[in-house]
Short mmCIF file of C-alpha atoms in Angstrom, two decimals:
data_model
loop_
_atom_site.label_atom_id
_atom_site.label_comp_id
_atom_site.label_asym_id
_atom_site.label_seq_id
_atom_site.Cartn_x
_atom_site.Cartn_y
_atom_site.Cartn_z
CA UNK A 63 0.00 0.00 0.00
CA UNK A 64 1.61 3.16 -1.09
CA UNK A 65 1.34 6.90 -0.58
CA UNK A 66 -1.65 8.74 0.57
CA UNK A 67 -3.82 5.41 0.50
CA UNK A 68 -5.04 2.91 2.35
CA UNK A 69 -2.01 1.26 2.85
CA UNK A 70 -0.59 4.53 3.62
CA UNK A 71 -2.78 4.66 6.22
CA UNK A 72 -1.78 1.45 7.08
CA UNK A 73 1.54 1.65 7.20
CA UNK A 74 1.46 4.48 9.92
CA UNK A 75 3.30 3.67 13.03
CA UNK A 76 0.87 6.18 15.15
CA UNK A 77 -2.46 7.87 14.68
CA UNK A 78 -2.32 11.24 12.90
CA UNK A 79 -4.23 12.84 15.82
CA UNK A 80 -3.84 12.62 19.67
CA UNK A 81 -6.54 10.06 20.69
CA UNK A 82 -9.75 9.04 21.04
CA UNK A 83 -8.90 6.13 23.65
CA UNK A 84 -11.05 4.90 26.69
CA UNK A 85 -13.44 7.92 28.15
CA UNK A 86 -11.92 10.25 26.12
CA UNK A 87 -14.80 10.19 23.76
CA UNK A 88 -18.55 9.48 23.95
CA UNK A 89 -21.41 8.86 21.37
CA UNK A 90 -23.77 11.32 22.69
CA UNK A 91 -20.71 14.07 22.92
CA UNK A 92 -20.09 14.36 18.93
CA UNK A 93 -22.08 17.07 17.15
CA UNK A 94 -25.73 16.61 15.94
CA UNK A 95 -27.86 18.40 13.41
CA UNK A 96 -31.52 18.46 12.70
CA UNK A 97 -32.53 16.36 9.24
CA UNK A 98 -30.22 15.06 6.83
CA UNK A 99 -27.01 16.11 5.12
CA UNK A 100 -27.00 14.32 1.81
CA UNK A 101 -23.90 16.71 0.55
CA UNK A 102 -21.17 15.44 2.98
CA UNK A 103 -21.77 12.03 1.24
CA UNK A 104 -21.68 12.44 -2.42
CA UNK A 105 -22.23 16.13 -3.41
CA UNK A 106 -23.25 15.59 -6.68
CA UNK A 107 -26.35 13.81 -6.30
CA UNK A 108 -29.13 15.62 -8.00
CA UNK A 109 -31.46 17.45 -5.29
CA UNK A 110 -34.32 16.77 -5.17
CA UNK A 111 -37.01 19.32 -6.25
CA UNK A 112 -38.52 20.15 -2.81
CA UNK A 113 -35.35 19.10 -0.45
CA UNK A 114 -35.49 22.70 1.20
CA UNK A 115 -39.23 21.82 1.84
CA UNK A 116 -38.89 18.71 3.24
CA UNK A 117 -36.09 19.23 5.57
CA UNK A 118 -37.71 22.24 6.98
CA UNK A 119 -40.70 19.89 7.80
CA UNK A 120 -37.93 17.25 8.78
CA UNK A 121 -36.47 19.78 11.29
CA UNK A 122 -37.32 19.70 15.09
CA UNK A 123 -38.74 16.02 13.75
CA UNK A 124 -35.21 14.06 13.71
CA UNK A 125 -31.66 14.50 14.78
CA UNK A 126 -28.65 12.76 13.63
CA UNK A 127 -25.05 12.11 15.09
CA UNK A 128 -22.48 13.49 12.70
CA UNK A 129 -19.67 10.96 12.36
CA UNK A 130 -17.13 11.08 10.03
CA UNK A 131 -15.21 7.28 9.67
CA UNK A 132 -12.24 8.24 12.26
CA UNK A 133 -14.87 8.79 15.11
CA UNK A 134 -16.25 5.60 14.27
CA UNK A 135 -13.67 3.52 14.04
CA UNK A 136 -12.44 5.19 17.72
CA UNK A 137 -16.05 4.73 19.18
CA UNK A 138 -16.06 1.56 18.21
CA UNK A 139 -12.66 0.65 19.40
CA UNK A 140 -13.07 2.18 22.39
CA UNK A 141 -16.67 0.18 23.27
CA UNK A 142 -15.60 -2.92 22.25
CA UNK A 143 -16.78 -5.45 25.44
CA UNK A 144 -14.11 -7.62 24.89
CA UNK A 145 -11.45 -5.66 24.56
CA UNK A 146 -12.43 -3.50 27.46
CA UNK A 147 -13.12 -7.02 29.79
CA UNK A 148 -9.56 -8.17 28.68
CA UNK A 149 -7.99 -4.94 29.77
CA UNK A 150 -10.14 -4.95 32.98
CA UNK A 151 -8.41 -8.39 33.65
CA UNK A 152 -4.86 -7.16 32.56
CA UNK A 153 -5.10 -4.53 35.26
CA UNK A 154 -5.67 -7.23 37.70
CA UNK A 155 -2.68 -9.15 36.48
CA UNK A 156 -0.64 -5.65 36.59
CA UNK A 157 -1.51 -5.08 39.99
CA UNK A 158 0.24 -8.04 41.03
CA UNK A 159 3.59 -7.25 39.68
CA UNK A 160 4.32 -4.07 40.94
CA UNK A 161 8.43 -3.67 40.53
CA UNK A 162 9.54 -7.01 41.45
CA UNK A 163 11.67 -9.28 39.60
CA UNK A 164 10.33 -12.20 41.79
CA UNK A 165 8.94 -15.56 39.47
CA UNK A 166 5.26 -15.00 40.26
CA UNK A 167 5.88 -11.19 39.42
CA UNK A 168 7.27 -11.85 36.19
CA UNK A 169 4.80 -14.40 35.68
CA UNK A 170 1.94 -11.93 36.12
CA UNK A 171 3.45 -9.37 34.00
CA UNK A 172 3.52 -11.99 30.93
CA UNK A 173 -0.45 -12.91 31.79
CA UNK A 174 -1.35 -9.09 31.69
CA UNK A 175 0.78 -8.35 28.31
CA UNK A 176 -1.26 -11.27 26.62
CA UNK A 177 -4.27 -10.19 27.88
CA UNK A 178 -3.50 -6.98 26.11
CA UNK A 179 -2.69 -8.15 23.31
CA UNK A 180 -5.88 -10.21 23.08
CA UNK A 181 -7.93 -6.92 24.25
CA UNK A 182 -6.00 -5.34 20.81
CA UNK A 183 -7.41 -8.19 18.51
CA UNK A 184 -10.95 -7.21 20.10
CA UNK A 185 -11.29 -4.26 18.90
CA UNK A 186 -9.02 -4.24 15.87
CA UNK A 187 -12.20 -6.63 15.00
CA UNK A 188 -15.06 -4.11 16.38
CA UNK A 189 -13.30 -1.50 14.42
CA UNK A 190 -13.57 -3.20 10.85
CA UNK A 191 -16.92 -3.90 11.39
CA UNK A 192 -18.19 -0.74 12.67
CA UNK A 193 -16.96 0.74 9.77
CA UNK A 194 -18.34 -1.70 7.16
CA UNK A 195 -21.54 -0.78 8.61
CA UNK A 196 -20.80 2.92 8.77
CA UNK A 197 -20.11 2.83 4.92
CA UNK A 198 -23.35 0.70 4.36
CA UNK A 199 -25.35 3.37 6.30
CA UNK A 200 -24.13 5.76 3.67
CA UNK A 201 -24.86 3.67 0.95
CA UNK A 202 -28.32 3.34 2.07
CA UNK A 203 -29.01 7.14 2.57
CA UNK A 204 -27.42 8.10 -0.63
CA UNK A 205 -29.83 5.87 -2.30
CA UNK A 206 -32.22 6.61 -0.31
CA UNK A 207 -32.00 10.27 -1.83
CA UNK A 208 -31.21 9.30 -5.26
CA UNK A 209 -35.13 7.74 -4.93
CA UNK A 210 -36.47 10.53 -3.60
CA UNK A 211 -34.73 13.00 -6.68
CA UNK A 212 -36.27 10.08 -9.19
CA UNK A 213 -39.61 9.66 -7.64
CA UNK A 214 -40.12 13.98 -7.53
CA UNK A 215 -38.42 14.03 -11.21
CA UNK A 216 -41.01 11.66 -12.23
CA UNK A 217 -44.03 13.59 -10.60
CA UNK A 218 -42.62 16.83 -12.04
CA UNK A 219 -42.72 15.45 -15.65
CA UNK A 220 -45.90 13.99 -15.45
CA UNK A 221 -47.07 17.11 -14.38
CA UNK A 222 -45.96 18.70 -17.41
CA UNK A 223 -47.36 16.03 -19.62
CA UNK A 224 -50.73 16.46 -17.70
CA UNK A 225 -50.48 20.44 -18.07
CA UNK A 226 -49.48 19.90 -22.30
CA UNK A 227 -52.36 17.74 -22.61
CA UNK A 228 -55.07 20.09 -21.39
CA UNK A 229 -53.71 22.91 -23.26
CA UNK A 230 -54.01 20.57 -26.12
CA UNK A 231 -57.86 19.32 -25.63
CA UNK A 232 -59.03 23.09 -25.01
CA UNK A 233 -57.48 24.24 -28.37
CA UNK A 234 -59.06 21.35 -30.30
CA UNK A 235 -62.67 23.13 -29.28
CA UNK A 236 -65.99 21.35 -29.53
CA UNK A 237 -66.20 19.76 -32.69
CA UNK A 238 -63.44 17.28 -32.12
CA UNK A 239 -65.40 16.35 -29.10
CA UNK A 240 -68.09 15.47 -31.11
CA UNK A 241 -66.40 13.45 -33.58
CA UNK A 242 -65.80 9.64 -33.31
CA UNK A 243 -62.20 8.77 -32.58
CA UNK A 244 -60.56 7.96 -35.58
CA UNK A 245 -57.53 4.78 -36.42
CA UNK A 246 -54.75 7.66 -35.48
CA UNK A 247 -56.61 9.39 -32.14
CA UNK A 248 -57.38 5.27 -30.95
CA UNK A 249 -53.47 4.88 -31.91
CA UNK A 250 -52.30 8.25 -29.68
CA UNK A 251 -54.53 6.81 -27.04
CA UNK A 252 -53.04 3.07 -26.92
CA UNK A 253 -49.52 5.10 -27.04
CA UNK A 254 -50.57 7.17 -24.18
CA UNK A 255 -52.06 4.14 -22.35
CA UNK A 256 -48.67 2.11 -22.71
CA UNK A 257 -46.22 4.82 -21.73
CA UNK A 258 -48.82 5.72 -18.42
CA UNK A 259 -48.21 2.30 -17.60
CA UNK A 260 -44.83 2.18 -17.79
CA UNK A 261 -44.63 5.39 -15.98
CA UNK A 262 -46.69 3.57 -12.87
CA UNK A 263 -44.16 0.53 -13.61
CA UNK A 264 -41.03 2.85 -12.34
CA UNK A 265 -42.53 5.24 -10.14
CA UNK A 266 -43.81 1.83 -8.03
CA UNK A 267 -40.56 0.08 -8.40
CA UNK A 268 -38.51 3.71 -7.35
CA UNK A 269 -40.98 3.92 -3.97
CA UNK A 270 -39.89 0.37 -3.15
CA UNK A 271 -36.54 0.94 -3.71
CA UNK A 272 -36.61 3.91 -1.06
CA UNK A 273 -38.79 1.84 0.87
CA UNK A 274 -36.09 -0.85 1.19
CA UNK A 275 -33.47 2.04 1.88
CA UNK A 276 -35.26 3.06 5.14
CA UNK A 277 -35.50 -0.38 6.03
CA UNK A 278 -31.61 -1.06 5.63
CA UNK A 279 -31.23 2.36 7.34
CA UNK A 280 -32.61 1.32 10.35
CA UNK A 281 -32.03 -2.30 10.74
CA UNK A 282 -27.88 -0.42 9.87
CA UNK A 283 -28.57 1.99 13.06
CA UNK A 284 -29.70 -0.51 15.60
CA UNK A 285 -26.97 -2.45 14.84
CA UNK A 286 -24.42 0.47 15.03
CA UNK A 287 -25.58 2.37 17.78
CA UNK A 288 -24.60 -0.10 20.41
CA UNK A 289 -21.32 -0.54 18.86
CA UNK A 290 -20.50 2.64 19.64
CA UNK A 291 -21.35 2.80 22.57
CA UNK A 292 -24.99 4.43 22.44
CA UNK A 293 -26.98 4.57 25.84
CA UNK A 294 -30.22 3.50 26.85
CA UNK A 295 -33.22 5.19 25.55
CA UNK A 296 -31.30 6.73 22.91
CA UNK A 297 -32.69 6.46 19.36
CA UNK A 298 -30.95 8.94 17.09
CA UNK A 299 -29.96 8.19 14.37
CA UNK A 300 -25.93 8.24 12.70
CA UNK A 301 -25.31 10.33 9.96
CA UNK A 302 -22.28 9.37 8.09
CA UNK A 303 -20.04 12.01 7.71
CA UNK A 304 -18.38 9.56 4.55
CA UNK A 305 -17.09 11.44 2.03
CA UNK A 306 -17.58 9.01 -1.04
CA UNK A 307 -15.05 9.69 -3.41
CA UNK A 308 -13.17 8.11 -5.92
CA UNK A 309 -9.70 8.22 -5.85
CA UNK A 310 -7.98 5.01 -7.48
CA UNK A 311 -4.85 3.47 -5.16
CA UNK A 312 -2.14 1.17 -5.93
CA UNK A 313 -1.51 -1.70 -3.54
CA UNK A 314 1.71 -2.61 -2.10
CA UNK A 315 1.00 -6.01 -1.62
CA UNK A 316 4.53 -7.03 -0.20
CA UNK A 317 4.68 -4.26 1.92
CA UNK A 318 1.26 -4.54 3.52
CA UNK A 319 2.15 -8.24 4.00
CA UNK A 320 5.39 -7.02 6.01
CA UNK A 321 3.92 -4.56 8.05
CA UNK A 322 0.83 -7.08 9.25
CA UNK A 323 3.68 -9.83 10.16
CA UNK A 324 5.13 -7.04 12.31
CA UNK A 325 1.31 -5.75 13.86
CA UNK A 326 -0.87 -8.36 14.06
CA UNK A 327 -1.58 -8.70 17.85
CA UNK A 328 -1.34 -12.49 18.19
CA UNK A 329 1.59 -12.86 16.53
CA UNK A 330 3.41 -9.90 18.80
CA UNK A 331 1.68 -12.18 21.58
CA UNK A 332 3.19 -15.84 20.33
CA UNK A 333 6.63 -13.67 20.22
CA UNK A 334 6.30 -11.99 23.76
CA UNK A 335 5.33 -15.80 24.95
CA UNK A 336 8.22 -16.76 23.46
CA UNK A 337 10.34 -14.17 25.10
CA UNK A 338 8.21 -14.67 29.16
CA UNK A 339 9.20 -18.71 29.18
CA UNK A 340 10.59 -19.21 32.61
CA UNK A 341 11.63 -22.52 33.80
CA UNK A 342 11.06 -21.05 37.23
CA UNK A 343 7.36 -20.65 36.74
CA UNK A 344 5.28 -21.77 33.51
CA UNK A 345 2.00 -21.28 35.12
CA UNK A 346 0.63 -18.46 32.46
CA UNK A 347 2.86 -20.30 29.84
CA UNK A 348 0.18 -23.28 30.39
CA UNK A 349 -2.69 -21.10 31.00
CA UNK A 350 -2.34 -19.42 27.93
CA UNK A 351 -1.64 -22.83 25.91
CA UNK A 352 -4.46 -23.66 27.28
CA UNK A 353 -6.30 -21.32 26.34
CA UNK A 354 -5.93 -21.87 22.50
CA UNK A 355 -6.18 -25.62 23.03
CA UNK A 356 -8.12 -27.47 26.15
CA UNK A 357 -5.31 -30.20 25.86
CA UNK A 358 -2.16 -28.08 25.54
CA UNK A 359 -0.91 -26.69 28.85
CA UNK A 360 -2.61 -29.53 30.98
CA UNK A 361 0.88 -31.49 31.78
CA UNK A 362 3.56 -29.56 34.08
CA UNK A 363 6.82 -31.06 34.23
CA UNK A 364 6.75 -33.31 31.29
CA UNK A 365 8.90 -36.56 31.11
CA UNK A 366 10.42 -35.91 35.06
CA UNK A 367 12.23 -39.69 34.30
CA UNK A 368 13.76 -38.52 31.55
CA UNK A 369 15.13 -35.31 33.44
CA UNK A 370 16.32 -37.43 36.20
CA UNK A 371 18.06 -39.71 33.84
CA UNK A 372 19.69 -36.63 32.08
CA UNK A 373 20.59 -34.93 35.20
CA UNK A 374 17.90 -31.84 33.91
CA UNK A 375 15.24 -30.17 36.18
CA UNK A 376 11.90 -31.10 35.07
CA UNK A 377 11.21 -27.78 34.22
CA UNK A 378 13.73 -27.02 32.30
CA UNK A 379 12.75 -30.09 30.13
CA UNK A 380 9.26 -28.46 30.11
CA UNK A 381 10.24 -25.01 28.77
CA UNK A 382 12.00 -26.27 26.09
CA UNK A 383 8.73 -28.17 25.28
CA UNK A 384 6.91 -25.20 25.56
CA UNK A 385 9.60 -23.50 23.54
CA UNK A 386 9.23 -26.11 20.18
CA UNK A 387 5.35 -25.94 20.52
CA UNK A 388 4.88 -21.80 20.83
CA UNK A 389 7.73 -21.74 17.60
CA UNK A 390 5.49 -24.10 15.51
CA UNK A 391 2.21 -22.00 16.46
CA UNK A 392 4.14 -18.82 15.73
CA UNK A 393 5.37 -19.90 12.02
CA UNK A 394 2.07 -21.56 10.98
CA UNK A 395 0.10 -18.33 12.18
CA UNK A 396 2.69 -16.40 10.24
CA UNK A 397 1.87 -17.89 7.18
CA UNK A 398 -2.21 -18.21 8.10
CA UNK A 399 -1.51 -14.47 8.46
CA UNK A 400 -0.04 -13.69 5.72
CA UNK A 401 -2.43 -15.36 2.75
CA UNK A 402 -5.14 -13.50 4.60
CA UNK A 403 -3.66 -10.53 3.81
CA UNK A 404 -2.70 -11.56 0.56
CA UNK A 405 -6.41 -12.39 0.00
CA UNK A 406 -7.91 -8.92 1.58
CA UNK A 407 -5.40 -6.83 -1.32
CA UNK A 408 -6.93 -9.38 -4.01
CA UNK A 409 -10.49 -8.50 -2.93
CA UNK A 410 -9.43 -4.99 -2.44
CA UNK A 411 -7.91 -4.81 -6.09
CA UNK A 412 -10.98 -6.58 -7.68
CA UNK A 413 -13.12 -3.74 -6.27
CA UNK A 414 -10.69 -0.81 -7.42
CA UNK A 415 -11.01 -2.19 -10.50
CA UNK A 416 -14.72 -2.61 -11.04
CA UNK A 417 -15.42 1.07 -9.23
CA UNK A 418 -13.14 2.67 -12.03
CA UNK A 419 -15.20 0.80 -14.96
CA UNK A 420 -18.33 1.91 -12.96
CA UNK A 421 -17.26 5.51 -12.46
CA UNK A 422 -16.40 5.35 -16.55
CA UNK A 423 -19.96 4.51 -16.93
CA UNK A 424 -21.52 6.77 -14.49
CA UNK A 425 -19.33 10.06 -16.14
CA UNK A 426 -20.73 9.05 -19.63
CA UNK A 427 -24.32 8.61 -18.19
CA UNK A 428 -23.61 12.25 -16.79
CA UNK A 429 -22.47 13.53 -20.21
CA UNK A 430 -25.46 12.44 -21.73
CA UNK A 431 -27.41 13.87 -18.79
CA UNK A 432 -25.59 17.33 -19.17
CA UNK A 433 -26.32 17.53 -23.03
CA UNK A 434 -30.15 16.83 -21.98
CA UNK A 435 -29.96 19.38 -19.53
CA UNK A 436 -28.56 21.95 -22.11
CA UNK A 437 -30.92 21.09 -24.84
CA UNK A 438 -33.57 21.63 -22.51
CA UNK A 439 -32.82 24.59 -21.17
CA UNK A 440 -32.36 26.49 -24.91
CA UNK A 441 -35.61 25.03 -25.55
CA UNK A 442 -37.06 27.09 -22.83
CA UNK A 443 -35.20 30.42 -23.45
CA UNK A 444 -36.44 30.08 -27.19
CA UNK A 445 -40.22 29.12 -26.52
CA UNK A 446 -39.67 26.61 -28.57
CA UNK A 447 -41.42 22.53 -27.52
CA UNK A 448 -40.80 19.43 -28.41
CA UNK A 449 -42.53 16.18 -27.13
CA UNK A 450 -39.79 14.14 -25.90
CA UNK A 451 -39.92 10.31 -26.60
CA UNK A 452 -39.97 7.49 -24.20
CA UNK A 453 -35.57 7.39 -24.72
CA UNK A 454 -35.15 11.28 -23.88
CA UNK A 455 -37.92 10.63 -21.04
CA UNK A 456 -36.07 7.80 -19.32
CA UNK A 457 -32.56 9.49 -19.57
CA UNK A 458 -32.90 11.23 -16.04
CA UNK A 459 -34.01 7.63 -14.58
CA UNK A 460 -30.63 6.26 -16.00
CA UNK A 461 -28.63 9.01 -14.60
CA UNK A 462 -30.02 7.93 -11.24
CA UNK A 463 -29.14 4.22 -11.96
CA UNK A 464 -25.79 4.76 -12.86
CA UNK A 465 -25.38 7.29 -9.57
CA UNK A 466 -26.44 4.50 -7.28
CA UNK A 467 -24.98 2.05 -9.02
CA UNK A 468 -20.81 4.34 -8.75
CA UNK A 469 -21.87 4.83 -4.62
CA UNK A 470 -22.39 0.75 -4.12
CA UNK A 471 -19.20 0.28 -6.40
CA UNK A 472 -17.36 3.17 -3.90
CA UNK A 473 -18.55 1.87 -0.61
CA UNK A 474 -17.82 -1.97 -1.75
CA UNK A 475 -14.09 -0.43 -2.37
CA UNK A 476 -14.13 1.21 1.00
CA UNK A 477 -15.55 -1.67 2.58
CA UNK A 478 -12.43 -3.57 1.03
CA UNK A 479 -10.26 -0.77 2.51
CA UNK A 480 -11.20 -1.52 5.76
CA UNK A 481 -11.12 -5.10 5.87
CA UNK A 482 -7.72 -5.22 4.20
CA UNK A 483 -6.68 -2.93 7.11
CA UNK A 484 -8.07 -5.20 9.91
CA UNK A 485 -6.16 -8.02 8.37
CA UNK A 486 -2.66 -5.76 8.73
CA UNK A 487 -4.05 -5.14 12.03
CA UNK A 488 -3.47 -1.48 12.32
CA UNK A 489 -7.12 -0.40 13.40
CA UNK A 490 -6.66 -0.65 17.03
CA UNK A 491 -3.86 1.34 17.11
CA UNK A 492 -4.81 3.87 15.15
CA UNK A 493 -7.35 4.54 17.19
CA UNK A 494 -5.08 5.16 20.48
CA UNK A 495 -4.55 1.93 21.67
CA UNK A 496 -0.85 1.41 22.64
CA UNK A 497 1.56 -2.04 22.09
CA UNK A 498 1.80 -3.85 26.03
CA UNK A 499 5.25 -3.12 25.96
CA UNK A 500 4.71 0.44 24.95
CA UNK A 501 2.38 1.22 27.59
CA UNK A 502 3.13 -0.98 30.67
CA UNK A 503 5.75 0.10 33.02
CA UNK A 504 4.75 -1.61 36.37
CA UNK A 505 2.00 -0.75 38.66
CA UNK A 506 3.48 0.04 42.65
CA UNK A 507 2.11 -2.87 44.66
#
C-alpha cells in the first residue's frame, strides 16, 4: 500500500491525531444536526425538487449524530466489550507485579501483556466492522435520496405532460369532441395508455426501492448504535459524515504483507510468549496454551524420568517443550496471516477495479445527462417545444441508476479498505490503543 492510501494509512506507526482512547470520547458528545445532510456524502447527487421543503418539515422532527469514519472507528474501538473485559483483567494481572523481579511477578506481568494483546485483537475486529456498517449506512441514505430525486423528477414530468395535454384538448374546441375517434386518435390513445403504464411501472418500483433504503437504514442503526457505545433510551440516528469519493490506489502487496507480520496482535503475543518462558514458573505459559487448546498446557513437568536420567530439572525439560510448541504456532500463524492478507489486497484490487469501470460509466451517463440538460434549457429560453420520446424521457431515470450504481461500487471499495486494514491489524492502534510493551511500566504494589 503506497502513498496517501489505504495502505498509507496502514503503514502508519501512530495515529495522525492525539486520541480518542477509553473515556476520552462518547457517542452522545459528537455534534448533531436536525434532518439530513445528503452533501457530505456524495455532493453531486441531483437534489431533489422540494429538499429545502422537506427538511424544513424534517427539522425539530429528527436528529442525527455526525460521524465522520475516524470517530467511528475510535467509538467503536473504544466500546468494544471484549477488549475492554480483557484490559479490565490485565489490570488485575498488573496489579500483582508491581516492581519485582520475583517468578510470580514476572509471571503476572507476561499474563497481563497477553491479555492486552488479546484486548487489541478485540477491537481491531469491532473497528472493521463498525466501519463496514458505517459505509453501508451511507450507501443506504445516498440511495435513499437518489429515490427521492427520481420519484419527484417523475411527478414533475408527469405534471408537465398532464399540463401539455389540457392545453391541447381546449385548443381542439368542440367539434373534435363530437367526432368519433378515428384509427390515429385510438393509436395516440393506446400510445398514451402504454407509456402511463410504464410510468406507474417505475414510479412503483422507485418507492420500493426507497422503501427498502429506510429499512436497511434502520435495521444499519440498531446495529451500530450499540457498537458505539450508544446509551439507553437513545434512538438517534448516525449520519455518516463519509465522504464518497473516488480516488484510485495502488496496492503494495509485499509491503502490507510485512507490516501485518510485524502488527498483528497475536503474533506480537506468540513472540512476547516466546520471550516470558521461565523454567522457574510456567504457570501463564500453560494457561495461555491452554487457552488456544483445552489439551495443551494440561501437563507440568513433562517426562520428570527422563530429566532425572539426564541430570535436567523437570522444568527445564518443560520449557523447552513449551519452547518447540509456541515456535510451531508462531510460524504456521505467520503464514495463516499472511495469505489473509494476501487475499484482503486481491479482494481490495478486484473492487478498485470494477469502481473505475463503474465511475467510466456513471461520467458518460452524466455527459449524456448534461447535453439533456442543455438542450432543454435552450428550448425554454427560445419558446420553442418538443414532445420528448420514451428514450429522452427515461434518460434522467438512468442518470439515477448509474449514480447508485458508482456509490455501491465506492462503498464496496471502501468496505475492502477496511477489511484489508483489519487483516494488517493497524485499526486498534490507530485509534489510540498502545503495544503492552509500549504502555506498561509496572503498577506500585
Amino acid at each position: 500500500m503506497a502513498g496517501s492510501g489505504c495502505v498509507g494509512r496502514a503503514l502508519k506507526s501512530e495515529a495522525d491525531t492525539p486520541l480518542f482512547g477509553p473515556g476520552v470520547m462518547k457517542l452522545a458528545d459528537v455534534r448533531f444536526i436536525e434532518g439530513r445532510d445528503p452533501e457530505t456524502i456524495r455532493p453531486e447527487i441531483p437534489k431533489p425538487l422540494g429538499s429545502e421543503k422537506a427538511a424544513k418539515a424534517e427539522k425539530g422532527e429528527r436528529c442525527y449524530y455526525v460521524l465522520t469514519a475516524r470517530q467511528c472507528q475510535a467509538l467503536a474501538a473504544a466500546n468494544a466489550v471484549w477488549g475492554n473485559i480483557l484490559d479490565e483483567e490485565s489490570e488485575l494481572a498488573a496489579a500483582v507485579v508491581g516492581r519485582g523481579r520475583t517468578p510470580r511477578a514476572r509471571s503476572a506481568a507476561l499474563q497481563s501483556d497477553l491479555l492486552r494483546y488479546s484486548a487489541l485483537s478485540e477491537r481491531n475486529r469491532a473497528a472493521a466492522d463498525a466501519l463496514e456498517l458505517f459505509y453501508r449506512l451511507a450507501e443506504a441514505e445516498s440511495h435513499w435520496d437518489l429515490c427521492q430525486s427520481a420519484l419527484e423528477w417523475m411527478e414533475k414530468a408527469e405534471g408537465k405532460k398532464d399540463g401539455s395535454e389540457a392545453t391541447v384538448s381546449s385548443a381542439s374546441g368542440n367539434a373534435e369532441e363530437k367526432d368519433e375517434k378515428t384509427p390515429e386518435r385510438r393509436s395516440q390513445s393506446s400510445s398514451e395508455n402504454v407509456l402511463s403504464e410504464r410510468w406507474a411501472a417505475q414510479r412503483e418500483r422507485w418507492q420500493r426501492r426507497q422503501e427498502e433504503a429506510e429499512q436497511r437504514i434502520e435495521k444499519i442503526n440498531s446495529r451500530l448504535r450499540p457498537m458505539l457505545g450508544g446509551e439507553l433510551g437513545d434512538f438517534r440516528r448516525i449520519w455518516p459524515s463519509a465522504a464518497l469519493a473516488v480516488s484510485p490506489q495502488k496496492i503494495d502487496v509485499e509491503k502490507a504483507v510485512q507490516h501485518g507480520l510485524e502488527e498483528r496482535a497475536e503474533l506480537r503475543a506468540l513472540r512476547r510468549l516466546l520471550r516470558g518462558i521461565d523454567a522457574n514458573d510456567l504457570s501463564a505459559v500453560r494457561h495461555t496454551l491452554e487457552q488456544w487448546h483445552p489439551a495443551l498446557g494440561s501437563t507440568p513437568s513433562r517426562f520428570p524420568a527422563l530429566a532425572q536420567a539426564l541430570g535436567t530439572a523437570p522444568q527445564h525439560m518443560e520449557a523447552a517443550t513449551r519452547e518447540e510448541q509456541i515456535r510451531f504456532l508462531l510460524s504456521r500463524r505467520e503464514k495463516e496471516v499472511e495469505e489473509e492478507i494476501r487475499q484482503a489486497a486481491r479482494q481490495a484490487q478486484t473492487a478498485l477495479e470494477e469502481l473505475v469501470q463503474t465511475h467510466q460509466a456513471y461520467l458518460a451517463t452524466r455527459e449524456v445527462q448534461g447535453k439533456r440538460d442543455a438542450r432543454s434549457s435552450d428550448q425554454k429560453e427560445s419558446g420553442s417545444a418538443r414532445e420528448e420520446n420514451d428514450s429522452q424521457k427515461a434518460a434522467p431515470l438512468a442518470y439515477y441508476e448509474a449514480q447508485a450504481e458508482l456509490v455501491s461500487r465506492v462503498v464496496a471499495w471502501k468496505i475492502a479498505e477496511v477489511r484489508l486494514l483489519e487483516a494488517v491489524g493497524v485499526l486498534a492502534r490507530e485509534s489510540g490503543y498502545p503495544l503492552p510493551e509500549d504502555a506498561w511500566q509496572g503498577i506500585e504494589p
